[in-house]
Every structure is written in structure tokens, then in C-alpha cells.
XYZ file of C-alpha atoms in Angstrom:
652
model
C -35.927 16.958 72.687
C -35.560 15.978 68.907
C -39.315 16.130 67.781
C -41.289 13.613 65.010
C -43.500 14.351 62.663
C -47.039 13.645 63.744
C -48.781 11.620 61.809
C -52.564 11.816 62.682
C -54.237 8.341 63.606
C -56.851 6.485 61.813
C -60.341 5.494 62.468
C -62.904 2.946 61.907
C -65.332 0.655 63.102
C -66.310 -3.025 63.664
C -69.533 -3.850 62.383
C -71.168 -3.904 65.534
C -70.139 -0.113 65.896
C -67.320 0.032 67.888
C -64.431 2.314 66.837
C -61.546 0.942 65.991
C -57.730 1.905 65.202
C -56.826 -0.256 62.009
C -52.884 -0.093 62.430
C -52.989 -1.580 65.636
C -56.233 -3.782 65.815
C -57.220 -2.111 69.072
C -60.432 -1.165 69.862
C -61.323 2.011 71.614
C -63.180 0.835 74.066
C -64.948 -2.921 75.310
C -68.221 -3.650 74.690
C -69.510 -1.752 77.805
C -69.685 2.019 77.300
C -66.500 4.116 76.997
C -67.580 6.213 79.702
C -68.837 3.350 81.599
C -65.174 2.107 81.746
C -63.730 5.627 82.576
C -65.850 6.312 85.532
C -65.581 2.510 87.478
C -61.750 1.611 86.256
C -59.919 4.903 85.998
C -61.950 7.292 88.308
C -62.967 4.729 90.909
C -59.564 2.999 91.128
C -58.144 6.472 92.006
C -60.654 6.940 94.512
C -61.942 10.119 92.578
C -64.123 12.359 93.120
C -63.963 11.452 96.520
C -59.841 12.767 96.458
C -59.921 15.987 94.851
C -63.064 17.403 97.709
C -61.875 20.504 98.957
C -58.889 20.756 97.080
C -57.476 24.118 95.306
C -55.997 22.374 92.760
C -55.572 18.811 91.212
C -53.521 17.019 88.550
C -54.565 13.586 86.575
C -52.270 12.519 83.601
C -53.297 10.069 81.428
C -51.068 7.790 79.276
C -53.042 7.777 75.774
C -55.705 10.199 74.895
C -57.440 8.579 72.563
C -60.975 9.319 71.932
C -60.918 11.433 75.013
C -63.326 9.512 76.869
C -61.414 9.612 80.245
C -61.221 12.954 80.173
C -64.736 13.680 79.142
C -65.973 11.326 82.114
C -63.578 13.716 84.616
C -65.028 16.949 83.461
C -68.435 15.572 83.400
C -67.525 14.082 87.005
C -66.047 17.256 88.660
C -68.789 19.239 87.024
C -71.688 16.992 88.935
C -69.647 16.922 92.750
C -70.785 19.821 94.989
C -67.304 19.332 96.719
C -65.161 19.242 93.673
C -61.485 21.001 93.454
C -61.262 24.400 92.396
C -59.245 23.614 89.443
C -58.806 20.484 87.525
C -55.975 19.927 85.734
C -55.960 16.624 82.762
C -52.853 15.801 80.906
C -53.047 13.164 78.263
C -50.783 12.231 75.361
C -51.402 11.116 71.974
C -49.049 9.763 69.086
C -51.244 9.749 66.430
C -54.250 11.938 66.997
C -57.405 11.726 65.506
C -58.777 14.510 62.958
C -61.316 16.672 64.271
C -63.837 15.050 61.280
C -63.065 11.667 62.767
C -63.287 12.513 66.644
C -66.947 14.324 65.332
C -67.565 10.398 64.335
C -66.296 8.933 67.126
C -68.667 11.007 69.841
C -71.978 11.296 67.241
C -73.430 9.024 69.891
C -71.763 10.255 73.390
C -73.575 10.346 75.909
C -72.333 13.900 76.839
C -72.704 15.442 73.844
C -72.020 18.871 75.495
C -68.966 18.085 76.439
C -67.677 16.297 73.154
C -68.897 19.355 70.995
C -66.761 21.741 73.322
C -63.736 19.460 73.263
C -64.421 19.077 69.192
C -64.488 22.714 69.042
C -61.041 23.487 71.136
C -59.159 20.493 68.940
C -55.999 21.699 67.957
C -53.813 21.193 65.080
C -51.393 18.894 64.757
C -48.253 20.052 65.667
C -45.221 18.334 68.013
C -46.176 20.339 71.106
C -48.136 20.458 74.978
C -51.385 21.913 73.527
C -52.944 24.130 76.498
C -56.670 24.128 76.174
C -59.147 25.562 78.830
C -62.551 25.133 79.723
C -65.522 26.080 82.448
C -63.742 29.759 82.570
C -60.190 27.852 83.033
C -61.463 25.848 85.820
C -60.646 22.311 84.072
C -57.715 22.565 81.779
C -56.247 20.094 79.184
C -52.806 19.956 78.710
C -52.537 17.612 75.533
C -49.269 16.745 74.292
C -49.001 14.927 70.787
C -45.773 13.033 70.247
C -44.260 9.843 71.476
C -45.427 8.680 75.501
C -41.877 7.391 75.918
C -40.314 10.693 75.407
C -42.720 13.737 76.141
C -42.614 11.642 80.082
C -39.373 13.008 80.405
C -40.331 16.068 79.423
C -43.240 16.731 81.947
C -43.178 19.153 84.453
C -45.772 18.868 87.017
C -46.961 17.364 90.507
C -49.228 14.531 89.292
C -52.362 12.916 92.068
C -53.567 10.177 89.722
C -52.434 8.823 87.111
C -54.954 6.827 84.284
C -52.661 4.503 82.279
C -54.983 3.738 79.445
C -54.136 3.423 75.897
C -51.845 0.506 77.802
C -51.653 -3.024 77.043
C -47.979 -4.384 77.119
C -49.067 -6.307 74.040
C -49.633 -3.157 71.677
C -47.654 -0.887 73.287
C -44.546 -2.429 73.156
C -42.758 1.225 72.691
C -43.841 1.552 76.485
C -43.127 -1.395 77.641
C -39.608 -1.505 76.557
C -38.664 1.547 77.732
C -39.670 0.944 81.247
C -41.653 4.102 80.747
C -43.931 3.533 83.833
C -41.037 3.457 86.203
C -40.588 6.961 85.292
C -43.991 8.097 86.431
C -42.601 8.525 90.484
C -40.755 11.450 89.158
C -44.091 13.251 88.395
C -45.910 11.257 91.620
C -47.429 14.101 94.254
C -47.307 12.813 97.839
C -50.152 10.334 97.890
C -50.851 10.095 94.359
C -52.525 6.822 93.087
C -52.637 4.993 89.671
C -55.234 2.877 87.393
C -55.106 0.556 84.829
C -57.141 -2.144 82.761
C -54.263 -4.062 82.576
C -53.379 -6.633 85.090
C -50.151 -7.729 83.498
C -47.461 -9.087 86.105
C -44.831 -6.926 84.039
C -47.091 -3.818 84.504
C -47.413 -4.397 88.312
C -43.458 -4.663 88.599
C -42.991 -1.287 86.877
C -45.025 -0.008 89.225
C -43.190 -0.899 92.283
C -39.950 -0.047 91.079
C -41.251 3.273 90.301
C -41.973 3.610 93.870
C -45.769 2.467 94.008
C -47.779 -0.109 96.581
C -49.729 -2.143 93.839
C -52.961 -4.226 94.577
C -55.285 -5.683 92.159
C -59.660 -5.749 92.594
C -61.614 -7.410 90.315
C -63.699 -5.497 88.587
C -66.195 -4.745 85.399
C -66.047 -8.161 83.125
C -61.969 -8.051 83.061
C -60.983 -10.438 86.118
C -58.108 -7.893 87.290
C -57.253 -4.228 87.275
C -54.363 -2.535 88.576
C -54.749 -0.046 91.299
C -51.960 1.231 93.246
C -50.443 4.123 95.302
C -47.325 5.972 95.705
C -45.515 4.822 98.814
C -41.561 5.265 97.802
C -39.041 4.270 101.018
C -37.285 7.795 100.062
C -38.143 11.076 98.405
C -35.603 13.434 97.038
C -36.385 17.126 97.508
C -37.138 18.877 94.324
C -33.968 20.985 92.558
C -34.230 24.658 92.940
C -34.995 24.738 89.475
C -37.624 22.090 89.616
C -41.502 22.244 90.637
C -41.951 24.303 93.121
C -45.039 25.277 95.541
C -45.564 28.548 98.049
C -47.403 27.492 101.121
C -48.598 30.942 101.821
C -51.080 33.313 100.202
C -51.428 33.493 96.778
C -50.986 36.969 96.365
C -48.358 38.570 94.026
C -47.055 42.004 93.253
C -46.078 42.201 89.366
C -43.603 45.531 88.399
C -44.474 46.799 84.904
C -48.008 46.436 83.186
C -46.915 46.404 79.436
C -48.138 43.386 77.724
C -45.324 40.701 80.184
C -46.673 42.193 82.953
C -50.904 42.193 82.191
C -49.631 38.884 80.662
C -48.027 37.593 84.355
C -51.520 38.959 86.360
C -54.008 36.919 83.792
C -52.136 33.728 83.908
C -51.478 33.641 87.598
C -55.399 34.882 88.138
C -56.141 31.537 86.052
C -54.293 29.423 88.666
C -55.990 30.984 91.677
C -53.975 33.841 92.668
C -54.294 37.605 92.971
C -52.436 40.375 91.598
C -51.313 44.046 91.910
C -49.758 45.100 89.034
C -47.396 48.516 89.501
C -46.326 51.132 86.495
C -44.700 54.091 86.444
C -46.994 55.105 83.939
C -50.790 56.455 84.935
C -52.108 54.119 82.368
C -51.046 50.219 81.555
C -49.472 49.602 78.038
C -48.114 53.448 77.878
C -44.695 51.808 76.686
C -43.231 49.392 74.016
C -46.599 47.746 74.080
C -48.407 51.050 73.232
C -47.802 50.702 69.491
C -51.354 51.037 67.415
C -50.601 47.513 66.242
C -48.138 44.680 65.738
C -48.119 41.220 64.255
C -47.267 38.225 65.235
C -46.851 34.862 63.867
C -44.929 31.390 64.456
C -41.154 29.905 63.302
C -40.199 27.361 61.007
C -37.044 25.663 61.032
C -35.523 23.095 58.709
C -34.068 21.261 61.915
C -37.561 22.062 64.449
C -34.946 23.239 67.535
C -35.755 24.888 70.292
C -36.296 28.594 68.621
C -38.936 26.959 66.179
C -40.473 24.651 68.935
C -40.760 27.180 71.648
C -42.004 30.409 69.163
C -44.716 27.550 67.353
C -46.286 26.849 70.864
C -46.439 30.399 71.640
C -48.089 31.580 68.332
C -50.390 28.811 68.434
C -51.568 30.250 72.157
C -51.614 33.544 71.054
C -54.041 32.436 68.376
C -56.554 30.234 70.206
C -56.288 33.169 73.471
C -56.425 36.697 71.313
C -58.568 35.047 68.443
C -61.200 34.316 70.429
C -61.141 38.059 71.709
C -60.817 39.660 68.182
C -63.970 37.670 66.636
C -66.311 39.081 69.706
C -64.728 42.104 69.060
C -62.641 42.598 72.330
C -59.299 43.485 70.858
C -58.455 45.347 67.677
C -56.935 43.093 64.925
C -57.525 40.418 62.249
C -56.359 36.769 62.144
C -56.332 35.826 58.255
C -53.290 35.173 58.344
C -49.599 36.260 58.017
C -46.182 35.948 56.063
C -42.579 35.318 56.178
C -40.555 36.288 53.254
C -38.024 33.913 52.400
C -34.967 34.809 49.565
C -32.728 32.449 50.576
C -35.054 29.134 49.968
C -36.577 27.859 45.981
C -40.264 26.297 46.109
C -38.656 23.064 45.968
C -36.534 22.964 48.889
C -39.204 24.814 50.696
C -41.710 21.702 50.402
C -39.004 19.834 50.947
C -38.417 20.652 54.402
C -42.144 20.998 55.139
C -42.558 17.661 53.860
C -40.189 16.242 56.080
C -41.484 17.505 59.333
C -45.149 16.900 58.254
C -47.011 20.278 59.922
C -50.407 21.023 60.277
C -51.000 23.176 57.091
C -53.399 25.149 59.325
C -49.744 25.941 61.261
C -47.686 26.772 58.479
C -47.432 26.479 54.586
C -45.126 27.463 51.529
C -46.448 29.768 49.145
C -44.451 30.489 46.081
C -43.799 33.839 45.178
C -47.145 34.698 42.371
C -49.157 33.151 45.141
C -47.863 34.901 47.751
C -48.359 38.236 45.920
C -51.653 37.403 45.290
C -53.057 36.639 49.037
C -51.241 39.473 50.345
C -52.094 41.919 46.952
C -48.558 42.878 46.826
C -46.018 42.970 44.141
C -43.182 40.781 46.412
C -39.588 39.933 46.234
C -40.043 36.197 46.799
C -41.500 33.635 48.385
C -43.000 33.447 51.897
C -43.898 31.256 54.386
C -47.714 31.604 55.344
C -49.035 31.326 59.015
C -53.009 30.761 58.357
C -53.466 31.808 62.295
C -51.227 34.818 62.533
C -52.017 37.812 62.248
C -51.862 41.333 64.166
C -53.625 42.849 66.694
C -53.579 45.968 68.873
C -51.179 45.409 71.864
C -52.418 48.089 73.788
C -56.152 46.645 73.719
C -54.632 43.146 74.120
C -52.817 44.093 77.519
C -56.086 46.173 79.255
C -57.815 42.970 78.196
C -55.565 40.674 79.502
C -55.493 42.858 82.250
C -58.805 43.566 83.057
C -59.640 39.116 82.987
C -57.048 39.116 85.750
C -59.143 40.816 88.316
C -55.934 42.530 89.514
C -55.454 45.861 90.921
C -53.538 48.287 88.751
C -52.068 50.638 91.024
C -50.363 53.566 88.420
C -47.635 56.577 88.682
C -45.870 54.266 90.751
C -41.528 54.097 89.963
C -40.120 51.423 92.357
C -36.946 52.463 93.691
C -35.694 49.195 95.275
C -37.183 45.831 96.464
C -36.017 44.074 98.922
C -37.138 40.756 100.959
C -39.052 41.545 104.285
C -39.734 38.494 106.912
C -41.680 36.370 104.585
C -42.880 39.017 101.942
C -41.041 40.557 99.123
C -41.866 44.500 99.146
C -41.680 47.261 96.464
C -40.471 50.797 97.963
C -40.917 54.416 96.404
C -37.953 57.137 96.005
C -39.031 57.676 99.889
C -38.432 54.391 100.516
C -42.108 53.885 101.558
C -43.516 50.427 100.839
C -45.478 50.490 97.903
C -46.985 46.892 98.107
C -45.588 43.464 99.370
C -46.974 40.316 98.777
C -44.942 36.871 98.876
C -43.983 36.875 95.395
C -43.367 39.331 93.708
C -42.422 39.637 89.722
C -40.034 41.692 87.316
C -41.969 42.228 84.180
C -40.586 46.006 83.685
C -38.756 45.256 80.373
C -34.659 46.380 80.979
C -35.511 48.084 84.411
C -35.875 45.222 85.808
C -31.899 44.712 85.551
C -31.698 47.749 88.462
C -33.874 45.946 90.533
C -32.671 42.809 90.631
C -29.271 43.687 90.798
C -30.142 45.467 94.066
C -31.625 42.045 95.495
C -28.895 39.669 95.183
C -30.368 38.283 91.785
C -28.499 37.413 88.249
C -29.391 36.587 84.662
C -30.056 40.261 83.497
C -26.402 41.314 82.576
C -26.891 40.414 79.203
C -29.987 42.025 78.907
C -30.003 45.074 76.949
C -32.799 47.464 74.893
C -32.748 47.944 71.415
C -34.390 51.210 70.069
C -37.579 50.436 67.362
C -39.010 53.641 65.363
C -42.523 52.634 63.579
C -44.505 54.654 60.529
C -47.203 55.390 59.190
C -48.928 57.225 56.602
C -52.279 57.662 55.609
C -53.674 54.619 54.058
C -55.856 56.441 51.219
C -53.014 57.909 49.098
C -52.962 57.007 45.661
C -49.707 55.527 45.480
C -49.205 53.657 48.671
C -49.587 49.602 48.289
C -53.257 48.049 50.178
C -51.675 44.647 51.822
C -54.567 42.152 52.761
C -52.626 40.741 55.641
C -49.329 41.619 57.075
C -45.963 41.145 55.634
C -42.814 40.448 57.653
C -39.421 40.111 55.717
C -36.723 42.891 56.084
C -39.370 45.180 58.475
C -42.987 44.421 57.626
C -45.971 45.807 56.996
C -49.571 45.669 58.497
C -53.192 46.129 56.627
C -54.693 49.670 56.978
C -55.095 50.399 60.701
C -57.068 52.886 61.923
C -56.982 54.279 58.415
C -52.912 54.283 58.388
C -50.712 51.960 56.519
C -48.601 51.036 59.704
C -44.740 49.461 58.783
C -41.280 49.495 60.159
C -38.912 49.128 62.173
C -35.541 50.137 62.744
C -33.230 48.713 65.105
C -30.498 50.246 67.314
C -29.022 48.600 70.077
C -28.400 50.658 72.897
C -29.868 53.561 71.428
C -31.910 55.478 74.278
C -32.686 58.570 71.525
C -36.722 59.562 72.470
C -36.684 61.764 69.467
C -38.405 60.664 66.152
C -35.707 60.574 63.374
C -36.292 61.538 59.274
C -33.351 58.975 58.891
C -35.405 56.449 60.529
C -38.121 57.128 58.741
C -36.614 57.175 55.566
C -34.798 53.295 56.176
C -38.426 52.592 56.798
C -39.492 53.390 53.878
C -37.078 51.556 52.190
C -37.906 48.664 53.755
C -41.308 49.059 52.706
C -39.609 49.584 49.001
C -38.566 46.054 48.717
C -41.807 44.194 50.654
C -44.471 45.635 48.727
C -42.583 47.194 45.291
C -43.125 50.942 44.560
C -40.897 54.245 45.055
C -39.895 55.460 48.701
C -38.289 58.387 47.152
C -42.053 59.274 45.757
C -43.475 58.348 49.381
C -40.964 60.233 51.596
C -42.632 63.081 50.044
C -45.510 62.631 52.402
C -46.352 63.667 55.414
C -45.714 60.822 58.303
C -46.369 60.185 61.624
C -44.139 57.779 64.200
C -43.833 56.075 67.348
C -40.302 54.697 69.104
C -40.297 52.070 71.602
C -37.802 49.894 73.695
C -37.683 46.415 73.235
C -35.570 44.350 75.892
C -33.465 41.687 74.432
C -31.323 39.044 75.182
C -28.506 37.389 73.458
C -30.222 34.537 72.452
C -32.969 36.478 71.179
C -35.544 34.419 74.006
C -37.160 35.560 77.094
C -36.092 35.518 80.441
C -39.420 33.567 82.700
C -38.725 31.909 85.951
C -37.448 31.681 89.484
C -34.359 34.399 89.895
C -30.987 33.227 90.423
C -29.618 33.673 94.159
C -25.706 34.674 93.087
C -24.658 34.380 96.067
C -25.330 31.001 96.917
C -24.764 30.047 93.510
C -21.043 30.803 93.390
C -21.165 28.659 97.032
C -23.320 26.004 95.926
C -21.648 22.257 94.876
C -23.497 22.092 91.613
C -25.149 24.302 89.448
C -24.233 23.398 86.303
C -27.697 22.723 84.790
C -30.502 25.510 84.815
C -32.785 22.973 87.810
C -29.841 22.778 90.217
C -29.268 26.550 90.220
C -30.440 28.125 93.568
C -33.405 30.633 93.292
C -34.233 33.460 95.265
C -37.291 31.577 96.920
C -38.252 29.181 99.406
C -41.687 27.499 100.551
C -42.940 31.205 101.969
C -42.517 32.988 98.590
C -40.043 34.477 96.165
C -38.749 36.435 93.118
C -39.390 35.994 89.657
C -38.946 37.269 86.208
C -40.699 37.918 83.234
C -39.004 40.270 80.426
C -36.271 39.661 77.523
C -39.590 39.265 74.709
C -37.768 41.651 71.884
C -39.767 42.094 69.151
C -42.013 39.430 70.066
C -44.141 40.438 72.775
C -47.745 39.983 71.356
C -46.687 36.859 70.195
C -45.011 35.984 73.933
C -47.376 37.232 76.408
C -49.733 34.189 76.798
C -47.636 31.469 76.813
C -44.657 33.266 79.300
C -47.586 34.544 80.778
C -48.495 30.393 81.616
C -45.019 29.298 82.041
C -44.639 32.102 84.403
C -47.557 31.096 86.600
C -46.240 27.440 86.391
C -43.629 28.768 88.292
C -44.994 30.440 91.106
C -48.197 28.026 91.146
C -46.388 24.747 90.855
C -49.224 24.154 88.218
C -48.078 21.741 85.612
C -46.049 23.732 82.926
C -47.679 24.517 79.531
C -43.934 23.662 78.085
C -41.502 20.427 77.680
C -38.908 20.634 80.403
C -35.937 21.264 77.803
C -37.934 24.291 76.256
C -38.959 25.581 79.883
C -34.776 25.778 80.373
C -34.350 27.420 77.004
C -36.499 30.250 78.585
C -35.192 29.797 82.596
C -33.085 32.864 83.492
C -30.295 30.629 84.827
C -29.280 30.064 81.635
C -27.482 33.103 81.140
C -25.697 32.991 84.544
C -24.467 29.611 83.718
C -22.689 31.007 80.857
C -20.879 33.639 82.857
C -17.865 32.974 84.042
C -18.147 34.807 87.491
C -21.111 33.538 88.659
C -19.537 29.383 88.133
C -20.341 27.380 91.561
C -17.371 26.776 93.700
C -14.972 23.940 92.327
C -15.553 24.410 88.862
């Protein structure tokens, strides 16, 4: 999906008060209470909270954000009901939102002033992206996507029960209107699912139908019609194999590895509902790549906003609101004042240039020149850099136990898998003894390049391509005289970190397929040359000093992006009629349970484990996904069997 810059909307307001958006002429809300209007149109037309009693989990989207008032009167709705749904889940969309300074004005009156301070405080920038925000301990969660309705429909991937369409008059909206956006909505439409709106157009009604809804209209409030309707379509196509997706049976999983993909997998699935063991070889969790003292992580910027750019923003931007959180009450080890990203090969002025054109949050990224840069950071640097005001670095070791230990899951250690194999309806993990370790229905890979041996042994595909590359980190001790004292960390050719633990942390090498567990001088010494041309000064003078090091594993793939989703079922692949798109490829799962993956992050991992963590429990959950469809394929491990030419489906 080719994104737009988002501009953010305006605000102001009649003189009798009301808040109004100047472009358009609309105002927010009648002259009856904004919440008043929530609860008896949208929430009474889809029979809530009367529908969601008793249920584990359900979805509302919402058609235009806006002030937020719809979803304020849910939350405020499900919090009051004795009988309400375990989780509930609200997506909106908004093309131009508001600035947190003029949402503050909007709800200075609300009547539920608790609940507009907390959604104030969780506002996020304003970025092109499905902004995952959580609240009551996960148990309502706000998927909020900023960009064009039109387009970020198609991109939805979820199992909606009632839909608000607000924001909606055919009037002002042409945009929806002409793109018969509405019919669209019966791909999304969970069996039974129901729809609201204010509007009682004819035109509105028709959409409706033809996307496969019974419409009836009830007079209501002072408007003489609303809409109200249900899904009742004469024929249902099943989902793809790559599509949404629901287990009928426990929600238990078994997760293989407990570096930061696996702790990552456990806390994400736990906020969903389900339950977790979590197997290592190791005695401890985050013994491994993740057991580095510390790491940063930060976002992407690209001059064209693809798919790399898109998917690494929304995952720093996670990162950020998840492990900030934990660093400020001191959970975690780490600091979030920010990062940079040299840049050589860009001047200031085609730097601003390219910002300019996509129009990011500054609070996501800016362009500092090259005095300024050297400034922030108190380094003498080569160049220019892009700065990332929520990046950062943190302790990945800390960040997985904590992860880890918010799951609830067991962590069941010195425990090598030999095989796994599918038994009845539960997947099972077996020793060298071939004892059963632990089965549960699902069951995920998130053991870095072991998982290949696994999965290979199952009948699954995607991890041919994967492959390790060998990282040695070092350190010295931060106090001597000549080393440089960075404020933040410093990524270019290697990077380095602020003092640590009393150690001036940097690195790190690179050797693919390199399975050496030895520390290296030669390593160390490229290390320090890297370090030569970040921060200035002499590595001859510093490889006089004594140093200590760490090497790690990382598991990569070719396109340098993670492998998270349903596993590939080779077999009936190379049998099946069509799978030439990632959602038509056949998985190794069905309604009782199945296998998935969760590995490939590189050098990423801090900055990857929340949001694969999420996208990985979309998949098993069937919980809405916290990414657009076309980014959740850029990440689907189908993608790399589609590319090889053994595993094409018969008649290709």
C-alpha cells in the first residue's frame, strides 16, 4: 500500500461550543451530547452490551475516529456491564487526526474525564500506520489506523461483530462514497455481525445490501432515520489458508526458544487470552543472542516509505510505547533519549527534502545536520544523522524475563527438542529419548536457525533461506581517559551505546555462516575501527587496552525481515491449484490447532519482539492484526517458499 502523508486535522468551535472541523464544515457531534449519540445510535443499534455477554473476545470497527467519543462511550460501557466480554477490541480510522493539544480541548468538558485523560495520554504520533494502544491491563485495545478509510479497508485483517459507521455522511465524505467503500465491509463481517449509522441515506442502505447485509431503519434520537442492519450474505466463502484464522480448542501453546521472539510470542498470546510454556535448551531464558548487556534499537526512513520503512516504523514505535513504559518505572535497563542514524550519502538539503515530502511526526524521526548531530550525541562525527527522539537501547536480557514474566507462562529450562511432530489434535515436543516434553494445540518455532531442523522434520517450508550470521560485541571500560562519552547511541558503520554498566559497549562484526564460539583480536580490532570513524579518535591508541567481548547468532533471512505466521504445509502446497499469493498457501493447521513461526529478526530483535510478538498472536488468536494486510505478507513465511522453485503448486 503506497502511504500519504498525514496531515493532522483542525479544530474549532461554533459559538455555542460545539467543536467543529473548519475544512469540512462538519460538526463533531449534534446538539445532544457526543456520548449521548454514541451510546443510543451506535451501541444500541448494534444491540451492545447486550451482544458481547459472555464472550472471550469481541471486535467493533469504526469508520472515522474523530474525537473518540464512540470509543470512549464503549470502554466506559464494557467497563459498567457485569457480563461484559473478556476482551474488547475497537478499531477506528482517522485521515486527519487531531493534535493531542486540540483533543485536550475537545474533552475539557467530557463527561468521562477518566477515560479522555487516559486516551490523551496513549495518543500517538502521527505517522501512516495501525497504532496498537492498550488499556484496563490489555483488556480493551485500540487499534487506530491514520490514513485514508478507502484504502487502510483493504488493508484490515480481522473478524469484525459491529461495525459504527460514523464520521459518514455521503455528502462530506464523498471519498467513501465513491469508492463503494461500505460494500467492502462483508469481507471483515464475523458471522452475525451488525452495523450502525446516523445516516439514513437510500445510497448508504444499498451499499449495505450489496455488501451482504439485511438493512432496516428505526427512528430514533431527533434524526427521523438511522440505519441499522445485519450481516445475512446468501453465501460465505471459507477463509484462505493464509487468511484469519481461529482454533476452536484450548488456548494453550507450547513456544520453542525463550530469547527475546520467544518471551516476545508468550506475552502477546497471554494478552489475547491464551497460555504458554515456553521451552530452552538453556537453564535460564535470554542465555543466547538476546543475552547481550545491551542493544539499541530505533526506526527506518525511506525516501520512497516501502514496506522495509513502513513495517520497521510500526515496530519501533511499539517497542517505544511497550519497553518505555518499563524503563521509566525502572523495570528494564536502558534509556529512551533518543537515537541516530548516520547518513554519508545524503546533504542537509536533500535530507529535508525527503522528510518534507512525507510529512513525519518529528517526534518519529528528524534530520540533524552534522555540528548538531555532534553536539546531541557529544561526538566528533563523520556526517549527518537521522535522529529517532523515541529510540534508544535497552537491556535485552531484562527486556525478555520481563516480557516473560507479564506472560504468566511456564518456563520449563535444559530442555533440547529433538523432533516435533503432530499427535491426534495436539502438536508435541519430544526429548533425545523421544519422550514428550509438552504438547499443546499450537505450538511455535521461536528458536532462532534451529528452528530450520524442526520444521524440516514436520513437513513445513520457508526456512531454507534462513541462515545465522556470527556478531562479536566490545567493550571497554568507560572511565579511560581517551575513550569518547556518547550521550545516546550511535548507529552508522557498527554503533555505539552510552556507558553501560560502566563499559562503553560498541560493535559488531558480521560473518555469515560463521559458527566460530571463540572471541577473536581480529574482531575486536574491526571493532574498534568502526568505533574510529563514529566517534573520531585513535583505535590504534585504544587496542592497547584491555577488552572484554560477547559473540552471538543472529538468524537472518534474505530479505533482511522476519519470518511470523502459519507454516507452510509443502506437501500440499506443491498439490494445491493455487498458491501463488502468500493467503492461498496451505498451512500446517486446521480448526483444532497448528504450527507457527516466529524467528528471521537479525540484528533487530529488541526492536522486533513486540510487534512480531502481536502479529504472531494475531495468528493463532484470530485477533485483529496490529499490521496492514500487505505488510503482514511482507513478514508471512510463505513468502520465501513462493520464491522457490520446487515448492511451485502443481500446473505452474
Amino acid at each position: 500500500m503506497k502511504t500519504q502523508p498525514i496531515t493532522p486535522g483542525r479544530l474549532s468551535f461554533t459559538p455555542e461550543g460545539m467543536p467543529l472541523a473548519p475544512d469540512n464544515g462538519d460538526i463533531h457531534h449534534p446538539a445532544t451530547d457526543a456520548l449521548v449519540q454514541a451510546r443510543h445510535v451506535f451501541l444500541a443499534g448494534n444491540r451492545l452490551p447486550e451482544r458481547w455477554a459472555g464472550r472471550k473476545r469481541f471486535v467493533i470497527l469504526e469508520t472515522g475516529f474523530g474525537l473518540g467519543s464512540n470509543f470512549l462511550a464503549a470502554w466506559d460501557a464494557w467497563r459498567r456491564d457485569p457480563r461484559r466480554c473478556e476482551r474488547l477490541i475497537f478499531l477506528s480510522v482517522e485521515k486527519h487526526p487531531l493534535t493531542r493539544e486540540d483533543l485536550a480541548r475537545a474533552h475539557a468538558t467530557s463527561t468521562l474525564p477518566e477515560l479522555a485523560t487516559r486516551l490523551l495520554a496513549a495518543w500517538p504520533l502521527r505517522t501512516p500506520n495501525l497504532h496498537p494502544l492498550d488499556f484496563e491491563d490489555a483488556r480493551v485495545q485500540l487499534l487506530l489506523g491514520f490514513g485514508d478509510f478507502a484504502l487502510l479497508l483493504r488493508q484490515w485483517v480481522a473478524s469484525v461483530d459491529a461495525f459504527l459507521l460514523d464520521g459518514f455522511s455521503p455528502a462530506r465524505n464523498l471519498q467513501i462514497r465513491d469508492s463503494r467503500a461500505l460494500q467492502r465491509l462483508g469481507r471483515l463481517a464475523a458471522p452475525g455481525a451488525t452495523a450502525a449509522t446516523w445516516s439514513a441515506a437510500r445510497a448508504v442502505r444499498e451499499d449495505l445490501a450489496s455488501a451482504g447485509f439485511a438493512v432496516e431503519a428505526a427512528g430514533i434520537g431527533d434524526k427521523r432515520n438511522i440505519t441499522v442492519a445485519r450481516y445475512a450474505p446468501r453465501h460465505v466463502a471459507p477463509p484462505p489458508p493464509g487468511g484469519w484464522h481461529t482454533h476452536r480448542g484450548a488456548s494453550e501453546a507450547i513456544v520453542i526458544g525463550a530469547g527475546l521472539a520467544g518471551c516476545a510470542a508468550a506475552w502477546a498470546m497471554s494478552l489475547q487470552g491464551w497460555t504458554c510454556r515456553v521451552l530452552d535448551a538453556q537453564n535460564e531464558p535470554a542465555c543466547a543472542a538476546s543475552g547481550n548487556p545491551a542493544g539499541l534499537f530505533h526506526g527506518s526512513f525511506h525516501r520512497d516509505d516501502g514496506p522495509h520503512a513502513r513495517v520497521h516504523r510500526a515496530a519501533a514505535l511499539l517497542t517505544q510505547r511497550v519497553a518505555g513504559a518499563w524503563i521509566e518505572a525502572g523495570r528494564i535497563h536502558g534509556q529512551l533519549a533518543g537515537c541516530l542514524r548516520l547518513e554519508g550519502r545524503l546533504g542537509d538539503a536533500d535530507a529535508c527534502a525527503a522528510l518534507a515530502a512525507h510529512q513525519l511526526d518529528p517526534g518519529y524521526v528528524s534530520w540533524l545536520d552534522r555540528d548538531t548531530a555532534s553536539r546531541i550525541s557529544g561526538l566528533a562525527l563523520p556526517s549527518g544523522a537521522w535522529h529517532y527522539p523515541g529510540g534508544g537501547w535497552l537491556a535485552p536480557r531484562r527486556y525478555a524475563n520481563e516480557l516473560l514474566a507479564r506472560s504468566g507462562a511456564a518456563f520449563i529450562g535444559k530442555a533440547r527438542v529433538a523432533r516435533i511432530a503432530r499427535g491426534g489434535r495436539a502438536w508435541q515436543a519430544f526429548d533425545a529419548h523421544d519422550k514428550v516434553i509438552a504438547e499443546a494445540p499450537v505450538l511455535v518455532l521461536a528458536n532462532g536457525v534451529d528452528a530450520k531442523r524442526l520444521l524440516l522434520g514436520a513437513g513445513g517450508g520457508a526456512l531454507n533461506a534462513l541462515s545465522i550470521s556470527r556478531g562479536q560485541i566490545s567493550s571497554l571500560a568507560a572511565d579511560t581517559p581517551t575513550l569518547p562519552r556518547p550521550r545516546l547511541p550511535v548507529a552508522g558503520a557498527g554503533y555505539v551505546l552510552p556507558r553501560v554498566d560502566d563499559r562503553l559497549v560498541f560493535g559488531a562484526t558480521s560473518h555469515a555462516d560463521d559458527d566460530d564460539p571463540e572471541l577473536r583480536e581480529a574482531d575486536h580490532r574491526a571493532n574498534l575501527a568502526q568505533l574510529a570513524l563514529l566517534a573520531g579518535g585513535s583505535a590504534s591508541v585504544w587496542s592497547a587496552l584491555p577488552w572484554h567481548g560477547r559473540i552471538g547468532w543472529r538468524t537472518v533471512t534474505p530479505d533482511r525481515l522476519p519470518l511470523i505466521g502459519a507454516a507452510t504445509d509443502l506437501r500440499a502446497m506443491r498439490d494445491a491449484r493455487r498458491a501463488d499469493q502468500p493467503r492461498f498457501v496451505p498451512r500446517l493447521r486446521d480448526a483444532d490447532g497448528g504450527l507457527y513461526l516466529f524467528t528471521g529478526l537479525g540484528s533487530r530483535g529488541i526492536a522486533w519482539a513486540a510487534l512480531g510478538g502481536q502479529v504472531l498472536a494475531s495468528w493463532v488468536s484470530g485477533s485483529p492484526c496490529p499490521l496492514e494486510a500487505d505488510l503482514r505478507d511482507s513478514l508471512d513465511p510463505a513468502r520465501l517458499d513462493l520464491r522457490h522453485p520446487d515448492n511451485q503448486p502443481a500446473g505452474y
